[in-house]
PDB file of C-alpha atoms in Angstrom:
ATOM      1  CA  UNK A 504      66.393 -47.071  83.163  1.00 87.00           C
ATOM      2  CA  UNK A 505      68.778 -47.298  86.088  1.00 92.00           C
ATOM      3  CA  UNK A 506      68.883 -44.714  88.878  1.00 91.00           C
ATOM      4  CA  UNK A 507      71.040 -44.347  91.989  1.00 93.00           C
ATOM      5  CA  UNK A 508      70.462 -41.320  94.185  1.00 89.00           C
ATOM      6  CA  UNK A 509      71.402 -40.143  97.644  1.00 90.00           C
ATOM      7  CA  UNK A 510      67.960 -38.633  98.398  1.00 86.00           C
ATOM      8  CA  UNK A 511      64.572 -40.327  98.141  1.00 86.00           C
ATOM      9  CA  UNK A 512      62.782 -37.484  96.272  1.00 90.00           C
ATOM     10  CA  UNK A 513      64.235 -38.405  92.856  1.00 92.00           C
ATOM     11  CA  UNK A 514      63.616 -42.101  93.571  1.00 92.00           C
ATOM     12  CA  UNK A 515      59.998 -41.390  94.530  1.00 92.00           C
ATOM     13  CA  UNK A 516      59.347 -39.408  91.321  1.00 92.00           C
ATOM     14  CA  UNK A 517      60.789 -42.167  89.098  1.00 92.00           C
ATOM     15  CA  UNK A 518      58.506 -44.969  90.357  1.00 92.00           C
ATOM     16  CA  UNK A 519      56.557 -46.569  87.511  1.00 90.00           C
ATOM     17  CA  UNK A 520      52.785 -47.139  87.561  1.00 91.00           C
ATOM     18  CA  UNK A 521      52.176 -45.661  91.011  1.00 92.00           C
ATOM     19  CA  UNK A 522      51.950 -42.249  92.558  1.00 94.00           C
ATOM     20  CA  UNK A 523      52.507 -41.626  96.235  1.00 94.00           C
ATOM     21  CA  UNK A 524      54.656 -40.265  98.986  1.00 95.00           C
ATOM     22  CA  UNK A 525      57.491 -41.669 101.101  1.00 94.00           C
ATOM     23  CA  UNK A 526      57.937 -40.783 104.765  1.00 95.00           C
ATOM     24  CA  UNK A 527      61.219 -41.897 106.297  1.00 95.00           C
ATOM     25  CA  UNK A 528      60.898 -44.026 109.452  1.00 93.00           C
ATOM     26  CA  UNK A 529      64.616 -44.421 110.133  1.00 95.00           C
ATOM     27  CA  UNK A 530      67.735 -42.410 109.318  1.00 95.00           C
ATOM     28  CA  UNK A 531      68.997 -43.001 105.794  1.00 94.00           C
ATOM     29  CA  UNK A 532      71.569 -45.817 105.710  1.00 94.00           C
ATOM     30  CA  UNK A 533      72.431 -46.191 102.009  1.00 95.00           C
ATOM     31  CA  UNK A 534      71.745 -44.798  98.527  1.00 96.00           C
ATOM     32  CA  UNK A 535      68.388 -45.369  96.868  1.00 96.00           C
ATOM     33  CA  UNK A 536      68.488 -47.543  93.730  1.00 97.00           C
ATOM     34  CA  UNK A 537      65.850 -48.144  91.086  1.00 96.00           C
ATOM     35  CA  UNK A 538      65.863 -50.185  87.888  1.00 96.00           C
ATOM     36  CA  UNK A 539      62.948 -50.188  85.450  1.00 95.00           C
ATOM     37  CA  UNK A 540      62.584 -52.514  82.463  1.00 96.00           C
ATOM     38  CA  UNK A 541      59.637 -51.461  80.272  1.00 93.00           C
ATOM     39  CA  UNK A 542      58.516 -54.335  78.048  1.00 94.00           C
ATOM     40  CA  UNK A 543      55.573 -52.505  76.475  1.00 91.00           C
ATOM     41  CA  UNK A 544      52.457 -53.265  78.511  1.00 90.00           C
ATOM     42  CA  UNK A 545      54.424 -54.922  81.317  1.00 94.00           C
ATOM     43  CA  UNK A 546      57.158 -53.229  83.322  1.00 94.00           C
ATOM     44  CA  UNK A 547      59.500 -54.739  85.906  1.00 96.00           C
ATOM     45  CA  UNK A 548      60.774 -52.411  88.608  1.00 96.00           C
ATOM     46  CA  UNK A 549      63.441 -53.325  91.145  1.00 97.00           C
ATOM     47  CA  UNK A 550      63.994 -50.969  94.053  1.00 96.00           C
ATOM     48  CA  UNK A 551      66.393 -50.728  96.969  1.00 95.00           C
ATOM     49  CA  UNK A 552      65.330 -48.202  99.580  1.00 95.00           C
ATOM     50  CA  UNK A 553      67.845 -46.241 101.598  1.00 96.00           C
ATOM     51  CA  UNK A 554      65.925 -46.145 104.885  1.00 95.00           C
ATOM     52  CA  UNK A 555      62.985 -47.659 106.701  1.00 94.00           C
ATOM     53  CA  UNK A 556      59.916 -46.068 105.117  1.00 93.00           C
ATOM     54  CA  UNK A 557      56.180 -45.630 105.034  1.00 92.00           C
ATOM     55  CA  UNK A 558      54.892 -45.336 101.461  1.00 91.00           C
ATOM     56  CA  UNK A 559      51.295 -44.289 100.830  1.00 92.00           C
ATOM     57  CA  UNK A 560      50.108 -44.180  97.258  1.00 90.00           C
ATOM     58  CA  UNK A 561      47.812 -45.456  94.570  1.00 93.00           C
ATOM     59  CA  UNK A 562      48.207 -47.507  91.423  1.00 92.00           C
ATOM     60  CA  UNK A 563      47.656 -45.308  88.372  1.00 93.00           C
ATOM     61  CA  UNK A 564      44.529 -45.760  86.244  1.00 93.00           C
ATOM     62  CA  UNK A 565      44.917 -48.463  83.610  1.00 91.00           C
ATOM     63  CA  UNK A 566      47.513 -50.446  85.535  1.00 93.00           C
ATOM     64  CA  UNK A 567      47.660 -53.432  87.906  1.00 94.00           C
ATOM     65  CA  UNK A 568      50.673 -53.928  90.159  1.00 93.00           C
ATOM     66  CA  UNK A 569      52.216 -56.982  91.834  1.00 92.00           C
ATOM     67  CA  UNK A 570      54.522 -56.234  94.789  1.00 90.00           C
ATOM     68  CA  UNK A 571      57.163 -58.722  95.995  1.00 89.00           C
ATOM     69  CA  UNK A 572      59.494 -57.808  98.863  1.00 88.00           C
ATOM     70  CA  UNK A 573      62.972 -59.275  98.331  1.00 89.00           C
ATOM     71  CA  UNK A 574      64.353 -58.436 101.789  1.00 84.00           C
ATOM     72  CA  UNK A 575      62.845 -57.553 105.134  1.00 71.00           C
ATOM     73  CA  UNK A 576      59.841 -59.843 104.681  1.00 68.00           C
ATOM     74  CA  UNK A 577      58.872 -59.921 108.342  1.00 70.00           C
ATOM     75  CA  UNK A 578      59.451 -56.163 108.679  1.00 68.00           C
ATOM     76  CA  UNK A 579      57.257 -55.258 105.662  1.00 77.00           C
ATOM     77  CA  UNK A 580      53.541 -54.623 106.096  1.00 76.00           C
ATOM     78  CA  UNK A 581      51.231 -53.913 103.135  1.00 81.00           C
ATOM     79  CA  UNK A 582      47.719 -52.713 103.943  1.00 78.00           C
ATOM     80  CA  UNK A 583      47.986 -54.228 107.416  1.00 78.00           C
ATOM     81  CA  UNK A 584      49.248 -57.652 106.246  1.00 78.00           C
ATOM     82  CA  UNK A 585      52.691 -58.712 107.478  1.00 80.00           C
ATOM     83  CA  UNK A 586      54.656 -60.279 104.633  1.00 77.00           C
ATOM     84  CA  UNK A 587      56.563 -63.531 104.577  1.00 76.00           C
ATOM     85  CA  UNK A 588      58.436 -65.237 101.740  1.00 76.00           C
ATOM     86  CA  UNK A 589      55.188 -66.615 100.230  1.00 79.00           C
ATOM     87  CA  UNK A 590      53.036 -63.469 100.251  1.00 82.00           C
ATOM     88  CA  UNK A 591      52.732 -61.061  97.327  1.00 85.00           C
ATOM     89  CA  UNK A 592      50.807 -57.801  97.111  1.00 85.00           C
ATOM     90  CA  UNK A 593      48.161 -57.352  94.391  1.00 89.00           C
ATOM     91  CA  UNK A 594      47.167 -53.755  93.698  1.00 88.00           C
ATOM     92  CA  UNK A 595      44.368 -52.661  91.372  1.00 91.00           C
ATOM     93  CA  UNK A 596      43.946 -49.423  89.374  1.00 94.00           C
ATOM     94  CA  UNK A 597      43.063 -46.297  91.359  1.00 92.00           C
ATOM     95  CA  UNK A 598      43.251 -48.137  94.712  1.00 89.00           C
ATOM     96  CA  UNK A 599      45.195 -46.662  97.625  1.00 90.00           C
ATOM     97  CA  UNK A 600      47.801 -48.832  99.342  1.00 88.00           C
ATOM     98  CA  UNK A 601      50.264 -48.417 102.192  1.00 88.00           C
ATOM     99  CA  UNK A 602      53.640 -50.130 102.589  1.00 87.00           C
ATOM    100  CA  UNK A 603      55.371 -49.956 105.957  1.00 87.00           C
ATOM    101  CA  UNK A 604      58.998 -51.141 105.976  1.00 89.00           C
ATOM    102  CA  UNK A 605      60.659 -50.986 109.396  1.00 89.00           C
ATOM    103  CA  UNK A 606      64.132 -51.111 107.850  1.00 90.00           C
ATOM    104  CA  UNK A 607      65.652 -50.427 104.398  1.00 93.00           C
ATOM    105  CA  UNK A 608      64.122 -52.956 102.017  1.00 91.00           C
ATOM    106  CA  UNK A 609      64.538 -54.220  98.489  1.00 93.00           C
ATOM    107  CA  UNK A 610      61.565 -55.197  96.345  1.00 93.00           C
ATOM    108  CA  UNK A 611      60.345 -56.085  92.866  1.00 94.00           C
ATOM    109  CA  UNK A 612      57.111 -54.929  91.267  1.00 94.00           C
ATOM    110  CA  UNK A 613      55.429 -55.983  88.058  1.00 96.00           C
ATOM    111  CA  UNK A 614      53.189 -53.311  86.530  1.00 94.00           C
ATOM    112  CA  UNK A 615      50.681 -54.706  84.025  1.00 94.00           C
ATOM    113  CA  UNK A 616      48.661 -52.500  81.688  1.00 92.00           C
ATOM    114  CA  UNK A 617      44.907 -53.135  81.702  1.00 89.00           C
ATOM    115  CA  UNK A 618      45.068 -52.936  77.893  1.00 81.00           C
ATOM    116  CA  UNK A 619      47.740 -55.620  77.575  1.00 61.00           C
TER     117      UNK A 619
END
């Protein structure tokens, strides 16, 4: 699936393996883009946000999630930890997480089914 949208609501609803809410921190600067490759038990999701954001959500039951920021490393904070190029986020089923990006960011996630 490939999605490009001018508003974040459609982008937010299409996220794979997580459920949460975006709050914009900065004015929108570009379109929101999302690509999802479902490999059956493992899904790769590449996102490009259109504004600086705060995302609060949880990983869905039955799924683990690895989060890798591709841009804005020093401006991305996950659960209070500032990211650099060597840090990745590990999220477990049903656990809340918070991602704070001070500017529009791009990222990659890997969603892994617990049954895989």
